[in-house]
Short mmCIF file of C-alpha atoms and ligand atoms in Angstrom, two decimals:
data_model
loop_
_atom_site.label_atom_id
_atom_site.label_comp_id
_atom_site.label_asym_id
_atom_site.label_seq_id
_atom_site.Cartn_x
_atom_site.Cartn_y
_atom_site.Cartn_z
CA MET Y 1 1.59 16.33 43.09
CA PRO Y 2 -2.17 16.84 43.51
CA ILE Y 3 -3.91 13.61 42.49
CA GLU Y 4 -7.17 15.28 41.60
CA LEU Y 5 -7.92 17.94 39.06
CA SER Y 6 -8.44 21.39 40.50
CA GLU Y 7 -11.76 23.12 39.90
CA SER Y 8 -10.29 25.31 37.18
CA GLU Y 9 -8.65 22.31 35.46
CA GLU Y 10 -11.93 20.42 35.55
CA ARG Y 11 -13.63 23.52 34.10
CA ILE Y 12 -11.12 23.71 31.22
CA TYR Y 13 -11.83 20.08 30.37
CA GLN Y 14 -15.62 20.54 30.52
CA GLU Y 15 -15.59 23.81 28.56
CA SER Y 16 -13.30 22.36 25.89
CA LEU Y 17 -15.50 19.27 25.69
CA ALA Y 18 -18.62 21.42 25.20
CA TYR Y 19 -16.78 23.53 22.63
CA GLY Y 20 -15.69 20.47 20.64
CA ARG Y 21 -19.21 19.03 20.84
CA SER Y 22 -20.76 22.18 19.37
CA SER Y 23 -18.03 23.40 16.99
CA PHE Y 24 -16.28 20.20 15.74
CA LEU Y 25 -18.38 17.07 16.26
CA PRO Y 26 -21.35 17.87 13.97
CA TRP Y 27 -19.00 18.20 10.96
CA ALA Y 28 -16.06 15.94 11.85
CA ALA Y 29 -17.19 12.97 9.69
CA GLN Y 30 -18.00 15.22 6.72
CA TRP Y 31 -14.64 17.07 6.91
CA GLU Y 32 -12.88 13.71 6.86
CA VAL Y 33 -14.81 12.43 3.84
CA GLU Y 34 -14.21 15.69 1.98
CA ARG Y 35 -10.52 15.64 2.98
CA LYS Y 36 -10.79 19.37 3.53
CA PHE Y 37 -9.09 21.33 6.28
CA PRO Y 38 -11.79 23.18 8.28
CA LEU Y 39 -10.13 26.56 8.08
CA ASP Y 40 -13.19 28.40 9.39
CA ALA Y 41 -13.42 26.16 12.47
CA PHE Y 42 -9.69 26.58 13.07
CA ARG Y 43 -9.88 30.38 12.83
CA LYS Y 44 -13.01 30.42 14.99
CA ALA Y 45 -11.09 28.44 17.62
CA GLY Y 46 -8.64 31.37 17.60
CA GLU Y 47 -11.42 33.91 18.08
CA ASP Y 48 -12.82 31.76 20.90
CA GLY Y 49 -9.50 31.57 22.74
CA TYR Y 50 -8.28 28.04 21.96
CA LEU Y 51 -5.17 28.91 19.93
CA GLY Y 52 -1.75 29.72 21.34
CA VAL Y 53 -3.05 28.80 24.79
CA GLY Y 54 0.43 28.13 26.20
CA VAL Y 55 1.77 31.57 25.23
CA SER Y 56 2.10 34.07 28.07
CA ARG Y 57 -0.48 36.77 28.73
CA ASP Y 58 2.08 39.42 27.70
CA TRP Y 59 1.46 38.38 24.10
CA GLY Y 60 -2.28 37.79 24.50
CA GLY Y 61 -2.12 34.05 25.25
CA LYS Y 62 -3.68 32.23 28.20
CA ALA Y 63 -0.46 30.99 29.82
CA TYR Y 64 -2.03 27.53 30.17
CA SER Y 65 -0.01 25.02 32.13
CA PHE Y 66 0.75 21.71 30.42
CA VAL Y 67 -1.86 20.01 32.58
CA GLU Y 68 -4.42 22.55 31.36
CA SER Y 69 -3.48 22.33 27.66
CA SER Y 70 -3.41 18.51 27.86
CA LEU Y 71 -6.94 18.50 29.28
CA MET Y 72 -8.02 20.74 26.40
CA TYR Y 73 -6.60 18.33 23.76
CA GLN Y 74 -8.03 15.35 25.63
CA ALA Y 75 -11.45 16.99 25.39
CA PHE Y 76 -11.03 18.04 21.73
CA ALA Y 77 -10.08 14.48 20.71
CA ARG Y 78 -13.51 13.35 21.87
CA SER Y 79 -15.07 15.36 19.03
CA CYS Y 80 -12.45 15.58 16.27
CA LEU Y 81 -8.99 14.15 16.85
CA PRO Y 82 -7.39 15.37 13.59
CA LEU Y 83 -8.46 18.97 14.18
CA GLY Y 84 -7.27 18.62 17.79
CA PHE Y 85 -3.93 17.40 16.45
CA ALA Y 86 -3.67 20.28 13.94
CA ILE Y 87 -4.44 22.76 16.75
CA ALA Y 88 -1.89 21.07 19.04
CA CYS Y 89 0.83 21.34 16.34
CA HIS Y 90 0.07 25.03 15.85
CA ASN Y 91 -0.17 25.74 19.58
CA ASN Y 92 3.02 23.84 20.41
CA MET Y 93 4.93 25.84 17.83
CA SER Y 94 3.55 29.12 19.24
CA TYR Y 95 4.65 28.06 22.73
CA ASP Y 96 8.07 26.98 21.44
CA LEU Y 97 8.67 30.30 19.68
CA GLU Y 98 8.24 32.16 22.94
CA HIS Y 99 10.13 29.69 25.11
CA MET Y 100 13.05 29.24 22.72
CA GLN Y 101 13.51 33.00 23.02
CA ALA Y 102 13.23 33.57 19.29
CA SER Y 103 14.33 36.88 17.77
CA PRO Y 104 12.05 39.94 18.27
CA ASP Y 105 10.87 39.79 14.61
CA VAL Y 106 9.53 36.31 15.30
CA LEU Y 107 8.03 37.07 18.69
CA GLU Y 108 5.99 39.99 17.43
CA LEU Y 109 4.08 37.54 15.21
CA LEU Y 110 2.71 35.69 18.26
CA PRO Y 111 -0.60 37.62 18.41
CA LYS Y 112 -1.33 36.50 14.83
CA PHE Y 113 -0.85 32.86 15.82
CA ILE Y 114 -3.04 33.30 18.89
CA SER Y 115 -5.85 34.84 16.82
CA GLY Y 116 -5.56 32.17 14.09
CA LYS Y 117 -4.87 34.79 11.41
CA GLU Y 118 -1.66 32.89 10.69
CA ILE Y 119 -1.08 29.12 10.95
CA LEU Y 120 2.13 27.35 11.95
CA ALA Y 121 3.67 24.10 10.71
CA PHE Y 122 6.70 22.15 11.98
CA ALA Y 123 9.17 20.75 9.44
CA LEU Y 124 11.77 18.40 10.92
CA THR Y 125 11.29 15.03 9.18
CA GLU Y 126 13.03 14.23 5.89
CA GLU Y 127 12.88 11.28 3.53
CA LEU Y 128 16.10 9.82 4.96
CA ALA Y 129 15.73 11.31 8.43
CA GLY Y 130 12.59 10.16 10.25
CA SER Y 131 13.28 8.47 13.59
CA ASP Y 132 16.83 9.81 13.37
CA PRO Y 133 16.56 13.58 12.79
CA LEU Y 134 20.31 13.97 13.17
CA SER Y 135 20.79 12.47 9.73
CA SER Y 136 18.79 15.31 8.15
CA SER Y 137 20.45 17.20 5.32
CA THR Y 138 18.39 20.35 4.69
CA PHE Y 139 21.07 23.01 4.92
CA ALA Y 140 21.19 26.76 5.61
CA ARG Y 141 24.13 28.74 4.21
CA GLU Y 142 24.79 32.12 5.77
CA VAL Y 143 24.60 35.01 3.27
CA PRO Y 144 24.45 38.79 3.81
CA GLY Y 145 21.24 39.57 5.73
CA GLY Y 146 20.21 35.98 6.35
CA PHE Y 147 20.35 32.38 5.12
CA LEU Y 148 19.83 30.47 1.90
CA VAL Y 149 18.05 27.17 2.55
CA GLN Y 150 18.40 24.10 0.34
CA GLY Y 151 16.68 20.75 0.94
CA LYS Y 152 13.45 18.80 1.30
CA LYS Y 153 11.13 18.14 4.23
CA THR Y 154 8.35 15.60 4.41
CA TRP Y 155 5.21 14.84 6.46
CA VAL Y 156 4.61 18.47 7.42
CA THR Y 157 1.30 18.76 9.30
CA ASN Y 158 -0.65 21.98 8.53
CA GLY Y 159 1.81 22.50 5.65
CA GLN Y 160 -0.87 23.42 3.14
CA GLU Y 161 -2.61 26.07 5.25
CA SER Y 162 0.43 27.34 7.09
CA SER Y 163 1.66 30.86 6.56
CA LYS Y 164 4.80 30.21 8.62
CA VAL Y 165 6.97 27.09 8.83
CA PHE Y 166 9.13 26.25 11.85
CA LEU Y 167 12.05 24.73 9.97
CA THR Y 168 15.06 22.83 11.29
CA VAL Y 169 18.21 23.09 9.16
CA LYS Y 170 21.80 21.95 9.39
CA THR Y 171 24.53 24.58 9.43
CA GLY Y 172 27.41 22.15 9.89
CA ASP Y 173 28.34 19.03 7.94
CA ALA Y 174 25.95 16.11 7.47
CA GLN Y 175 26.75 14.19 10.67
CA SER Y 176 27.21 17.22 12.94
CA ARG Y 177 24.70 18.39 15.53
CA GLU Y 178 24.99 21.95 14.26
CA MET Y 179 21.41 22.86 13.54
CA ILE Y 180 19.34 26.01 13.79
CA CYS Y 181 15.61 26.65 13.67
CA LEU Y 182 14.20 29.26 11.30
CA LEU Y 183 10.72 30.68 10.76
CA VAL Y 184 10.01 30.67 7.03
CA ASP Y 185 7.16 32.43 5.24
CA ASN Y 186 4.81 30.25 3.23
CA PRO Y 187 4.59 31.13 0.42
CA THR Y 188 7.97 32.67 -0.29
CA PRO Y 189 10.28 32.45 -3.31
CA GLY Y 190 12.23 29.18 -3.25
CA LEU Y 191 9.68 27.29 -1.15
CA GLN Y 192 7.36 24.86 -2.89
CA VAL Y 193 4.75 22.48 -1.51
CA THR Y 194 5.43 19.45 -3.70
CA LYS Y 195 3.06 16.76 -2.46
CA ALA Y 196 -0.02 16.30 -0.27
CA HIS Y 197 -0.06 12.85 1.35
CA GLY Y 198 -3.18 10.71 1.16
CA LYS Y 199 -3.45 8.89 4.47
CA LEU Y 200 -5.14 5.97 6.26
CA GLY Y 201 -6.99 8.51 8.43
CA ALA Y 202 -6.89 12.11 9.65
CA ASN Y 203 -7.27 13.34 6.08
CA LEU Y 204 -8.98 16.56 7.12
CA MET Y 205 -5.60 17.85 8.19
CA SER Y 206 -2.96 18.42 5.53
CA THR Y 207 0.35 16.55 5.55
CA VAL Y 208 2.70 17.75 2.84
CA ASP Y 209 6.21 17.62 1.44
CA MET Y 210 8.15 20.85 0.96
CA GLU Y 211 11.17 21.74 -1.16
CA PHE Y 212 13.53 24.60 -0.44
CA ASN Y 213 15.61 25.81 -3.37
CA ASP Y 214 17.89 28.69 -2.42
CA CYS Y 215 15.06 29.93 -0.25
CA PHE Y 216 16.14 33.17 1.46
CA VAL Y 217 15.29 33.52 5.16
CA PRO Y 218 16.15 36.86 6.82
CA ALA Y 219 18.45 36.81 9.86
CA GLY Y 220 15.58 38.25 11.92
CA ARG Y 221 13.73 34.96 11.49
CA VAL Y 222 16.07 32.88 13.62
CA ILE Y 223 14.09 30.97 16.25
CA SER Y 224 17.01 29.22 17.88
CA LEU Y 225 20.70 28.56 17.37
CA LYS Y 226 20.48 25.41 19.53
CA GLY Y 227 18.56 23.71 16.75
CA TYR Y 228 19.06 20.02 17.54
CA ALA Y 229 18.39 20.28 21.26
CA ASN Y 230 15.37 22.48 20.64
CA ALA Y 231 13.98 20.19 17.92
CA LEU Y 232 14.12 17.29 20.39
CA TRP Y 233 12.48 19.50 23.02
CA ALA Y 234 9.66 20.41 20.60
CA VAL Y 235 9.09 16.73 19.85
CA MET Y 236 9.04 15.91 23.58
CA ILE Y 237 6.32 18.51 24.11
CA GLY Y 238 4.46 17.04 21.16
CA ARG Y 239 4.52 13.63 22.89
CA ILE Y 240 2.68 14.96 25.95
CA HIS Y 241 -0.12 16.29 23.81
CA VAL Y 242 -0.28 13.21 21.57
CA ALA Y 243 -0.75 11.17 24.77
CA ALA Y 244 -3.57 13.57 25.78
CA LEU Y 245 -5.26 13.18 22.39
CA ALA Y 246 -4.97 9.39 22.75
CA VAL Y 247 -6.67 9.49 26.16
CA GLY Y 248 -9.52 11.60 24.74
CA LEU Y 249 -9.98 9.27 21.79
CA CYS Y 250 -10.17 6.24 24.14
CA GLU Y 251 -12.73 8.00 26.34
CA GLU Y 252 -14.94 8.72 23.36
CA VAL Y 253 -14.62 5.22 21.94
CA LEU Y 254 -15.58 3.62 25.26
CA HIS Y 255 -18.50 6.02 25.54
CA VAL Y 256 -19.96 5.29 22.08
CA THR Y 257 -19.34 1.55 22.54
CA ALA Y 258 -21.16 1.38 25.88
CA GLU Y 259 -24.07 3.33 24.36
CA PHE Y 260 -24.18 0.95 21.40
CA LEU Y 261 -24.13 -2.17 23.59
CA ALA Y 262 -26.87 -0.70 25.79
CA GLY Y 263 -29.07 -0.19 22.73
CA ARG Y 264 -28.62 -3.49 20.87
CA LYS Y 265 -30.10 -6.91 21.63
CA GLN Y 266 -29.04 -10.36 20.49
CA PHE Y 267 -30.44 -13.65 21.79
CA ASN Y 268 -33.28 -11.49 23.14
CA LYS Y 269 -30.92 -9.86 25.63
CA THR Y 270 -29.34 -6.38 25.68
CA LEU Y 271 -25.69 -6.87 24.77
CA LEU Y 272 -24.48 -4.74 27.67
CA LEU Y 273 -26.07 -7.20 30.11
CA ASN Y 274 -23.56 -9.87 29.11
CA GLN Y 275 -20.96 -10.11 31.84
CA GLY Y 276 -18.24 -10.97 29.33
CA LEU Y 277 -18.79 -7.66 27.53
CA GLN Y 278 -19.03 -5.71 30.80
CA TRP Y 279 -15.67 -7.19 31.79
CA LYS Y 280 -14.14 -6.07 28.52
CA LEU Y 281 -15.34 -2.51 29.19
CA ALA Y 282 -14.18 -2.73 32.80
CA ASP Y 283 -10.70 -3.83 31.75
CA MET Y 284 -10.37 -1.06 29.16
CA THR Y 285 -11.76 1.60 31.52
CA ALA Y 286 -9.29 0.69 34.27
CA ARG Y 287 -6.33 0.74 31.91
CA LEU Y 288 -7.45 4.06 30.46
CA GLU Y 289 -7.65 5.60 33.94
CA ALA Y 290 -4.06 4.51 34.61
CA ALA Y 291 -2.87 5.85 31.23
CA LYS Y 292 -4.65 9.17 31.83
CA TRP Y 293 -2.82 9.76 35.10
CA LEU Y 294 0.51 8.87 33.52
CA MET Y 295 -0.19 11.50 30.86
CA LEU Y 296 -1.26 14.10 33.44
CA ARG Y 297 1.76 13.42 35.63
CA THR Y 298 4.02 13.97 32.61
CA ALA Y 299 2.33 17.31 31.99
CA PHE Y 300 2.73 18.11 35.70
CA VAL Y 301 6.47 17.36 35.61
CA MET Y 302 6.77 19.73 32.65
CA ASP Y 303 4.90 22.38 34.65
CA GLN Y 304 7.45 21.99 37.45
CA GLY Y 305 10.14 23.19 35.03
CA ARG Y 306 11.70 19.77 34.65
CA SER Y 307 12.25 18.03 31.34
CA PRO Y 308 10.08 14.89 31.29
CA VAL Y 309 12.11 12.93 28.72
CA GLN Y 310 11.37 9.48 30.14
CA GLU Y 311 7.86 10.37 31.34
CA SER Y 312 6.81 11.72 27.93
CA SER Y 313 8.14 8.59 26.22
CA MET Y 314 6.23 6.39 28.67
CA ALA Y 315 3.04 8.43 28.26
CA LYS Y 316 3.25 8.41 24.46
CA LEU Y 317 4.03 4.68 24.41
CA VAL Y 318 1.29 3.64 26.82
CA CYS Y 319 -1.46 6.02 25.63
CA GLY Y 320 -0.70 5.54 21.91
CA ASP Y 321 -0.72 1.74 22.16
CA LEU Y 322 -3.84 1.81 24.32
CA ALA Y 323 -5.68 3.95 21.75
CA MET Y 324 -4.89 1.37 19.07
CA GLU Y 325 -5.97 -1.49 21.29
CA ILE Y 326 -9.18 0.09 22.59
CA THR Y 327 -10.33 1.25 19.15
CA SER Y 328 -9.63 -2.23 17.76
CA GLN Y 329 -11.48 -4.06 20.56
CA CYS Y 330 -14.43 -1.67 20.49
CA LEU Y 331 -14.71 -1.87 16.72
CA GLY Y 332 -15.19 -5.60 17.25
CA LEU Y 333 -17.93 -4.98 19.82
CA PHE Y 334 -19.94 -3.11 17.16
CA GLY Y 335 -19.98 -6.29 15.03
CA ALA Y 336 -20.49 -5.56 11.32
CA ARG Y 337 -21.45 -2.00 12.20
CA GLY Y 338 -17.93 -1.44 13.46
CA TYR Y 339 -16.70 -2.09 9.95
CA SER Y 340 -19.23 0.29 8.41
CA ASP Y 341 -18.51 3.92 7.59
CA GLU Y 342 -22.01 4.77 8.86
CA TYR Y 343 -20.63 4.51 12.40
CA PRO Y 344 -17.69 6.61 13.65
CA ILE Y 345 -15.75 3.71 15.15
CA GLU Y 346 -13.89 2.76 11.95
CA ARG Y 347 -12.70 6.37 11.63
CA TYR Y 348 -11.51 6.38 15.24
CA PHE Y 349 -9.66 3.12 14.59
CA ARG Y 350 -7.84 4.67 11.61
CA GLU Y 351 -7.04 7.81 13.58
CA ALA Y 352 -5.58 5.82 16.48
CA LYS Y 353 -2.76 4.47 14.31
CA LEU Y 354 -1.44 8.00 13.81
CA LEU Y 355 -0.79 8.25 17.55
CA GLN Y 356 1.68 5.36 17.43
CA ILE Y 357 3.72 7.08 14.69
CA VAL Y 358 3.94 10.87 15.10
CA ASP Y 359 6.46 12.55 17.40
CA GLY Y 360 8.49 9.36 17.54
CA THR Y 361 7.12 5.88 16.92
CA THR Y 362 6.26 3.33 19.60
CA GLU Y 363 9.61 1.63 18.94
CA ILE Y 364 11.50 4.90 19.40
CA GLN Y 365 9.82 5.48 22.78
CA LYS Y 366 11.03 2.02 23.82
CA LEU Y 367 14.48 2.86 22.50
CA ILE Y 368 14.63 6.02 24.65
CA LEU Y 369 13.34 4.25 27.75
CA GLY Y 370 15.52 1.21 27.19
CA LYS Y 371 18.64 3.38 26.98
CA HIS Y 372 17.78 5.09 30.28
CA ILE Y 373 17.16 1.75 31.98
CA ALA Y 374 20.37 0.23 30.63
CA ALA Y 375 22.37 3.30 31.68
CA ARG Y 376 21.31 2.68 35.28
CA TYR Y 377 22.81 -0.81 35.26
CA LEU Y 378 25.78 -0.53 32.92
CA ASN Y 379 28.85 1.21 34.22
CA ASP Y 380 30.60 1.96 30.96
C1 LIG T 401 0.16 12.02 9.74
C2 LIG T 401 1.57 12.36 10.08
C3 LIG T 401 1.89 13.64 10.45
C4 LIG T 401 3.22 14.00 10.72
N1 LIG T 401 3.51 15.31 11.03
C5 LIG T 401 4.81 15.67 11.11
C6 LIG T 401 5.14 17.07 11.26
O1 LIG T 401 4.27 17.95 11.39
N2 LIG T 401 6.46 17.42 11.26
C7 LIG T 401 7.46 16.50 11.14
O2 LIG T 401 8.62 16.89 11.14
N3 LIG T 401 7.17 15.17 11.03
C8 LIG T 401 5.87 14.74 11.00
N4 LIG T 401 5.56 13.41 10.84
C9 LIG T 401 6.65 12.44 10.71
C10 LIG T 401 6.78 11.49 11.88
O3 LIG T 401 7.25 12.16 13.02
C11 LIG T 401 7.71 10.37 11.43
O4 LIG T 401 6.98 9.63 10.47
C12 LIG T 401 8.16 9.45 12.53
O5 LIG T 401 9.07 10.12 13.38
C13 LIG T 401 8.82 8.17 11.99
O6 LIG T 401 9.75 8.44 10.99
P1 LIG T 401 9.67 7.61 9.61
O7 LIG T 401 8.28 7.64 9.13
O8 LIG T 401 10.72 8.11 8.69
O9 LIG T 401 9.98 6.09 10.01
P2 LIG T 401 11.43 5.40 10.07
O10 LIG T 401 12.35 6.18 10.93
O11 LIG T 401 11.88 5.07 8.70
O12 LIG T 401 11.07 4.05 10.82
C14 LIG T 401 10.45 2.93 10.16
C15 LIG T 401 10.18 1.86 11.23
O13 LIG T 401 11.40 1.45 11.82
C16 LIG T 401 11.34 1.64 13.24
N5 LIG T 401 12.68 2.05 13.71
C17 LIG T 401 13.46 3.07 13.27
N6 LIG T 401 14.62 3.11 13.93
C18 LIG T 401 14.59 2.09 14.81
C19 LIG T 401 15.50 1.59 15.80
N7 LIG T 401 16.70 2.15 16.00
N8 LIG T 401 15.14 0.52 16.54
C20 LIG T 401 13.92 -0.06 16.36
N9 LIG T 401 13.01 0.36 15.45
C21 LIG T 401 13.35 1.42 14.69
C22 LIG T 401 10.30 2.71 13.44
O14 LIG T 401 9.74 2.61 14.74
C23 LIG T 401 9.29 2.36 12.35
O15 LIG T 401 8.46 1.35 12.81
C24 LIG T 401 4.24 13.02 10.62
C25 LIG T 401 3.90 11.69 10.29
C26 LIG T 401 2.59 11.36 10.03
C27 LIG T 401 2.25 9.95 9.64
#
């Protein structure tokens, strides 16, 4: 594995950083206060080539590798993590549709996702099926020409703005692994958005509950018949990009903190000249560098055509926890200003918590890793 970024990878990071700085950062705080999804900025990102980046060129995508897309999200998180997350959800779904070899009716929609004319959401989680998606109960019954879906999904990112929902449904009994993935129109008869969640942070992106009451989905909208395996695969891909967003958030937080400490004096001395504070920054910077390379290696393994189950859990665990820790420590270094909504650090702190929850909590990453470790030492 190359242990340096190539010129083109470095360029993707720098261009994405500049794009986020000019198109997201000036409005990020305002969007969050208004709790309003920046639809124009999202669509513009499509026009400017930042949507559906992982989709092949055959469909008009950029065929980005996972290292490349991760660098893009890392850079976006430095300007607006929630919009970066909303874009990552949409982009991951676009990639999944192509790579799960969805039906032709589904595939021909890809150009609309790449342009941003249509927005995708992913609906896996249910009230009684969060960490354990196998216990989900939303059910699809086969009928002439398609399926009738019955059930409820919760915590659907992009749910409000989405025009298509990537939906996982059971086709067998409650405890079976028989699941399929369907692409459902939003709106469509039988589908209702029932609740928009108010959240600790990341309120500029929508997170909604959805109900399906005898909602008809045509047979041509099947994404995959290997629903459970593919749902886990989609979540694994999500973990790589959540780790990338976490790295970007940490970079930005360290940057604004160092700038703040360089500009403020106490005891007639610039704060950044205190060795104790320099050591804090040094410690966080070194740990961030290690976390970044763990994230990039995970993306690299994915690019090699292998399935980085353990790597993605490690990357999500380490980068998500580090984001929480760095935002918390740096908020403290701002003193009272860290607690004020006039500075961005309190918003970053609230956003960091999201990274420990989505696409499998910190505990679930430990569960996955722990099982792999135990399997190496236990014979039966
Ligand atoms: C802002 C936001 C956006 C989201 N977007 C989406 C989305 O787009 N699509 C989607 O499908 N889902 C989405 N989710 C849902 C998210 O993936 C789930 O919240 C997450 O997987 C955890 O499920 P849960 O909330 O039901 O927690 P639970 O599974 O109820 O867990 C509660 C606590 O128990 C712990 N726990 C559970 N089982 C174990 C165990 N065996 N051992 C040890 N600890 C355990 C968990 O770590 C957690 O701390 C989103 C969530 C949030 C907050």
